[in-house]
Amino acid sequence: MATPARGPSVKTPDKKRIASLDGIRGVCAMIVVTTHVAFSTFVLPSSAGPPTEGIWSILWAGQVGAIGPFFIMSGLFLYRPFARATLAGTPQPRLGIYFVRRASRLLPAFWVLCAFSLIVLNLSSITGVWDVLRPFLLMHIYDFHWYAGLDVAWTVPAETQFYVALPIIAWVMHRLARGVADPARKARRMLIPLGLLVVVQLGWALYINSSFGPWPPQFFYPFGVSGLFAIGMAMAVWSVLTEVSPDKAPKFFSWATRRPNLFWLAALVPYVINCAQPFSIPGTADWLSPEAAVIRSALMLIFSFLVMVPLVVPGASSRLMEVSLGNWPLRFLGRISYGLYLWHFAVMYLVFQSGSIFGETVPVQALLGKFGFWELLIPTVVGTIVIATISYYVLERPILKLTDRLGKKKTAPSVATSEAGKPAPEFTSSGAGRP
């Protein structure tokens, strides 16, 4: 009987990290940081005039999908045990342990940022207890209130709600597949809800950009990234299907195994298209028309999918991937990527000297173009790396290790096996896809 192709790693008790996935986290986190610096210095709304830096404004404004791989990895890592339970008949994951691990990964570091932002940057704008509790309860994107330093923290509620919704979605997918014996048919049925989530993302982009004024609170609701989570869950379905029935693996799995770099080359196509910003003005940062918003959302889905395929398909590897993502600096940045993502806006406000400790908190939108790119980039990157490193080693990693130890006391670790009796390919999910 054929043995499934080996994946990038095998699940081990110490949850060994995968170099390429840490590397892509590092790349994407730094792109997010650099992009926000660019959008604060020279990628400005069209009302400010034509692109100030020509081709560089166009290239940075065309950045699409840097956060996409994070959501895809969350969907892949977290749904994979549920997918294996449906397709391979392994026990269902224990939800208590699942929720404790997700909370311990996401919330402590975010709560520290909330405390810092409230005290240092927003103290003068606090008018009551609810202003303090709102971000800690992840309500700041619903009962909308602007907090300096939490500008990109909308993804934390989005991730949290996906964590809560995932077992429900997994239950629906399991019910759809339970009456079928053939693994390939099971997999096809499991993909139906995921296709609907992709439609939800595109529909949401159309709805908010046609129904509201510029940058409404609804822009930050999790529906806008539901398709990215769905792509990750679909990858989990396909990877488990490859384990249990290697001959039923999707065709693109074999393509990625033979020519992984072609997927990265193909990812340049949606990026270049987005640089042209169809139905919008290249090199600018405007609120998009409905047509432009749907196209951009679709390009994000395609770009993120193409980037991630060669990184998660069992047996797909290339020298380019190893050199570009497996080097120590990017792997390190990948490990601290959550802190990089959380803290870079707070550091930018400190560089701007905007915040309660400076006497007045001025929204970053009012400071666009006031600094030069390198003048803002260098202190932002250095300061964010320092804070993210401290956050990872002092707070995030110790809490995750404690959570894992407590989890092991309640359940014995298991290693999934293929039909041939060998360990199946597995990816570490201790950090999920969080940046």
PDB file of C-alpha atoms in Angstrom, residues 258-392:
ATOM      1  CA  ARG A 258       7.265  19.008  -8.817  1.00  0.00           C
ATOM      2  CA  ARG A 259       7.370  22.789  -9.392  1.00  0.00           C
ATOM      3  CA  PRO A 260       6.826  24.613  -6.085  1.00  0.00           C
ATOM      4  CA  ASN A 261       8.442  27.843  -7.249  1.00  0.00           C
ATOM      5  CA  LEU A 262       5.873  28.236 -10.023  1.00  0.00           C
ATOM      6  CA  PHE A 263       3.216  28.947  -7.401  1.00  0.00           C
ATOM      7  CA  TRP A 264       5.261  31.852  -6.053  1.00  0.00           C
ATOM      8  CA  LEU A 265       5.806  33.097  -9.594  1.00  0.00           C
ATOM      9  CA  ALA A 266       2.073  32.879 -10.202  1.00  0.00           C
ATOM     10  CA  ALA A 267       1.455  34.879  -7.003  1.00  0.00           C
ATOM     11  CA  LEU A 268       3.102  37.855  -8.690  1.00  0.00           C
ATOM     12  CA  VAL A 269       0.144  38.057 -11.096  1.00  0.00           C
ATOM     13  CA  PRO A 270      -2.508  39.109  -8.519  1.00  0.00           C
ATOM     14  CA  TYR A 271       0.075  41.418  -6.936  1.00  0.00           C
ATOM     15  CA  VAL A 272       0.785  43.189 -10.235  1.00  0.00           C
ATOM     16  CA  ILE A 273      -2.930  43.443 -10.989  1.00  0.00           C
ATOM     17  CA  ASN A 274      -3.528  45.025  -7.607  1.00  0.00           C
ATOM     18  CA  CYS A 275      -0.692  47.489  -8.209  1.00  0.00           C
ATOM     19  CA  ALA A 276      -2.775  48.747 -11.135  1.00  0.00           C
ATOM     20  CA  GLN A 277      -5.681  49.104  -8.661  1.00  0.00           C
ATOM     21  CA  PRO A 278      -8.585  48.461 -11.061  1.00  0.00           C
ATOM     22  CA  PHE A 279     -11.422  50.988 -10.594  1.00  0.00           C
ATOM     23  CA  SER A 280      -9.156  53.078  -8.357  1.00  0.00           C
ATOM     24  CA  ILE A 281      -6.051  55.274  -8.610  1.00  0.00           C
ATOM     25  CA  PRO A 282      -2.662  53.476  -8.516  1.00  0.00           C
ATOM     26  CA  GLY A 283      -0.300  54.534  -5.762  1.00  0.00           C
ATOM     27  CA  THR A 284      -2.976  55.985  -3.500  1.00  0.00           C
ATOM     28  CA  ALA A 285      -4.831  54.909  -0.356  1.00  0.00           C
ATOM     29  CA  ASP A 286      -8.454  55.756  -1.019  1.00  0.00           C
ATOM     30  CA  TRP A 287     -11.649  54.164   0.261  1.00  0.00           C
ATOM     31  CA  LEU A 288     -12.440  51.801  -2.596  1.00  0.00           C
ATOM     32  CA  SER A 289     -15.423  51.675  -4.893  1.00  0.00           C
ATOM     33  CA  PRO A 290     -17.546  48.484  -4.609  1.00  0.00           C
ATOM     34  CA  GLU A 291     -15.987  47.088  -7.797  1.00  0.00           C
ATOM     35  CA  ALA A 292     -12.453  47.816  -6.635  1.00  0.00           C
ATOM     36  CA  ALA A 293     -13.136  46.340  -3.186  1.00  0.00           C
ATOM     37  CA  VAL A 294     -14.413  43.027  -4.562  1.00  0.00           C
ATOM     38  CA  ILE A 295     -11.484  42.741  -6.962  1.00  0.00           C
ATOM     39  CA  ARG A 296      -8.995  43.505  -4.211  1.00  0.00           C
ATOM     40  CA  SER A 297     -10.594  40.929  -1.893  1.00  0.00           C
ATOM     41  CA  ALA A 298     -10.469  38.290  -4.642  1.00  0.00           C
ATOM     42  CA  LEU A 299      -6.839  39.130  -5.406  1.00  0.00           C
ATOM     43  CA  MET A 300      -6.005  38.756  -1.709  1.00  0.00           C
ATOM     44  CA  LEU A 301      -7.535  35.276  -1.667  1.00  0.00           C
ATOM     45  CA  ILE A 302      -5.686  34.191  -4.808  1.00  0.00           C
ATOM     46  CA  PHE A 303      -2.353  35.688  -3.771  1.00  0.00           C
ATOM     47  CA  SER A 304      -2.441  34.174  -0.279  1.00  0.00           C
ATOM     48  CA  PHE A 305      -3.438  30.757  -1.618  1.00  0.00           C
ATOM     49  CA  LEU A 306      -0.608  30.692  -4.166  1.00  0.00           C
ATOM     50  CA  VAL A 307       1.974  31.783  -1.601  1.00  0.00           C
ATOM     51  CA  MET A 308       0.967  29.128   0.916  1.00  0.00           C
ATOM     52  CA  VAL A 309       0.478  26.086  -1.348  1.00  0.00           C
ATOM     53  CA  PRO A 310       4.163  25.109  -1.733  1.00  0.00           C
ATOM     54  CA  LEU A 311       4.702  25.661   1.991  1.00  0.00           C
ATOM     55  CA  VAL A 312       2.047  23.202   3.161  1.00  0.00           C
ATOM     56  CA  VAL A 313       1.891  20.517   0.470  1.00  0.00           C
ATOM     57  CA  PRO A 314       3.694  17.358   1.695  1.00  0.00           C
ATOM     58  CA  GLY A 315       6.979  16.899  -0.141  1.00  0.00           C
ATOM     59  CA  ALA A 316       6.986  20.353  -1.759  1.00  0.00           C
ATOM     60  CA  SER A 317      10.327  22.048  -1.255  1.00  0.00           C
ATOM     61  CA  SER A 318      12.906  23.995  -3.220  1.00  0.00           C
ATOM     62  CA  ARG A 319      16.257  25.586  -2.679  1.00  0.00           C
ATOM     63  CA  LEU A 320      14.630  29.000  -3.073  1.00  0.00           C
ATOM     64  CA  MET A 321      12.199  28.266  -0.262  1.00  0.00           C
ATOM     65  CA  GLU A 322      14.929  26.939   2.015  1.00  0.00           C
ATOM     66  CA  VAL A 323      17.248  29.915   1.456  1.00  0.00           C
ATOM     67  CA  SER A 324      14.628  32.658   1.489  1.00  0.00           C
ATOM     68  CA  LEU A 325      12.556  31.421   4.427  1.00  0.00           C
ATOM     69  CA  GLY A 326      14.787  29.041   6.349  1.00  0.00           C
ATOM     70  CA  ASN A 327      17.429  31.559   7.392  1.00  0.00           C
ATOM     71  CA  TRP A 328      17.814  32.415  11.059  1.00  0.00           C
ATOM     72  CA  PRO A 329      16.796  36.122  10.949  1.00  0.00           C
ATOM     73  CA  LEU A 330      13.441  35.430   9.285  1.00  0.00           C
ATOM     74  CA  ARG A 331      12.773  32.403  11.467  1.00  0.00           C
ATOM     75  CA  PHE A 332      13.394  34.565  14.526  1.00  0.00           C
ATOM     76  CA  LEU A 333      11.114  37.308  13.221  1.00  0.00           C
ATOM     77  CA  GLY A 334       8.507  34.617  12.585  1.00  0.00           C
ATOM     78  CA  ARG A 335       8.625  33.505  16.202  1.00  0.00           C
ATOM     79  CA  ILE A 336       8.077  37.035  17.490  1.00  0.00           C
ATOM     80  CA  SER A 337       5.686  37.954  14.667  1.00  0.00           C
ATOM     81  CA  TYR A 338       2.638  38.332  16.907  1.00  0.00           C
ATOM     82  CA  GLY A 339       4.440  41.001  18.914  1.00  0.00           C
ATOM     83  CA  LEU A 340       5.644  42.684  15.724  1.00  0.00           C
ATOM     84  CA  TYR A 341       2.080  42.878  14.512  1.00  0.00           C
ATOM     85  CA  LEU A 342       0.613  44.050  17.803  1.00  0.00           C
ATOM     86  CA  TRP A 343       3.143  46.709  18.745  1.00  0.00           C
ATOM     87  CA  HIS A 344       4.268  48.496  15.594  1.00  0.00           C
ATOM     88  CA  PHE A 345       1.478  51.081  15.608  1.00  0.00           C
ATOM     89  CA  ALA A 346       2.059  51.906  19.277  1.00  0.00           C
ATOM     90  CA  VAL A 347       5.746  52.454  18.497  1.00  0.00           C
ATOM     91  CA  MET A 348       4.790  54.655  15.543  1.00  0.00           C
ATOM     92  CA  TYR A 349       2.715  56.862  17.867  1.00  0.00           C
ATOM     93  CA  LEU A 350       5.703  57.192  20.179  1.00  0.00           C
ATOM     94  CA  VAL A 351       7.881  58.223  17.249  1.00  0.00           C
ATOM     95  CA  PHE A 352       5.190  60.709  16.181  1.00  0.00           C
ATOM     96  CA  GLN A 353       5.050  61.904  19.807  1.00  0.00           C
ATOM     97  CA  SER A 354       1.292  61.568  19.669  1.00  0.00           C
ATOM     98  CA  GLY A 355      -0.361  60.330  22.842  1.00  0.00           C
ATOM     99  CA  SER A 356      -1.462  61.287  26.317  1.00  0.00           C
ATOM    100  CA  ILE A 357       2.087  61.373  27.683  1.00  0.00           C
ATOM    101  CA  PHE A 358       2.904  63.996  25.035  1.00  0.00           C
ATOM    102  CA  GLY A 359      -0.136  66.097  25.926  1.00  0.00           C
ATOM    103  CA  GLU A 360      -2.377  65.237  22.989  1.00  0.00           C
ATOM    104  CA  THR A 361      -3.369  62.128  21.015  1.00  0.00           C
ATOM    105  CA  VAL A 362      -3.546  62.832  17.292  1.00  0.00           C
ATOM    106  CA  PRO A 363      -4.894  60.090  14.982  1.00  0.00           C
ATOM    107  CA  VAL A 364      -2.286  58.757  12.592  1.00  0.00           C
ATOM    108  CA  GLN A 365      -4.491  59.871   9.678  1.00  0.00           C
ATOM    109  CA  ALA A 366      -3.779  63.480  10.699  1.00  0.00           C
ATOM    110  CA  LEU A 367      -0.044  62.802  10.613  1.00  0.00           C
ATOM    111  CA  LEU A 368       0.176  61.295   7.125  1.00  0.00           C
ATOM    112  CA  GLY A 369       3.165  62.591   5.221  1.00  0.00           C
ATOM    113  CA  LYS A 370       4.617  64.481   8.212  1.00  0.00           C
ATOM    114  CA  PHE A 371       7.616  62.123   8.455  1.00  0.00           C
ATOM    115  CA  GLY A 372       9.993  60.710   5.872  1.00  0.00           C
ATOM    116  CA  PHE A 373       9.871  56.981   5.158  1.00  0.00           C
ATOM    117  CA  TRP A 374      13.263  56.061   6.605  1.00  0.00           C
ATOM    118  CA  GLU A 375      12.850  58.577   9.407  1.00  0.00           C
ATOM    119  CA  LEU A 376       9.817  56.610  10.586  1.00  0.00           C
ATOM    120  CA  LEU A 377      10.777  53.117   9.459  1.00  0.00           C
ATOM    121  CA  ILE A 378      14.074  52.688  11.314  1.00  0.00           C
ATOM    122  CA  PRO A 379      12.912  53.585  14.860  1.00  0.00           C
ATOM    123  CA  THR A 380       9.621  51.763  14.296  1.00  0.00           C
ATOM    124  CA  VAL A 381      11.302  48.518  13.205  1.00  0.00           C
ATOM    125  CA  VAL A 382      13.996  48.638  15.892  1.00  0.00           C
ATOM    126  CA  GLY A 383      11.606  49.540  18.691  1.00  0.00           C
ATOM    127  CA  THR A 384       9.004  46.984  17.629  1.00  0.00           C
ATOM    128  CA  ILE A 385      11.556  44.140  17.383  1.00  0.00           C
ATOM    129  CA  VAL A 386      12.846  44.926  20.886  1.00  0.00           C
ATOM    130  CA  ILE A 387       9.358  44.976  22.417  1.00  0.00           C
ATOM    131  CA  ALA A 388       8.203  41.904  20.465  1.00  0.00           C
ATOM    132  CA  THR A 389      11.273  39.941  21.590  1.00  0.00           C
ATOM    133  CA  ILE A 390      10.606  40.777  25.228  1.00  0.00           C
ATOM    134  CA  SER A 391       6.932  39.911  24.792  1.00  0.00           C
ATOM    135  CA  TYR A 392       7.753  36.533  23.254  1.00  0.00           C
TER     136      TYR A 392
END
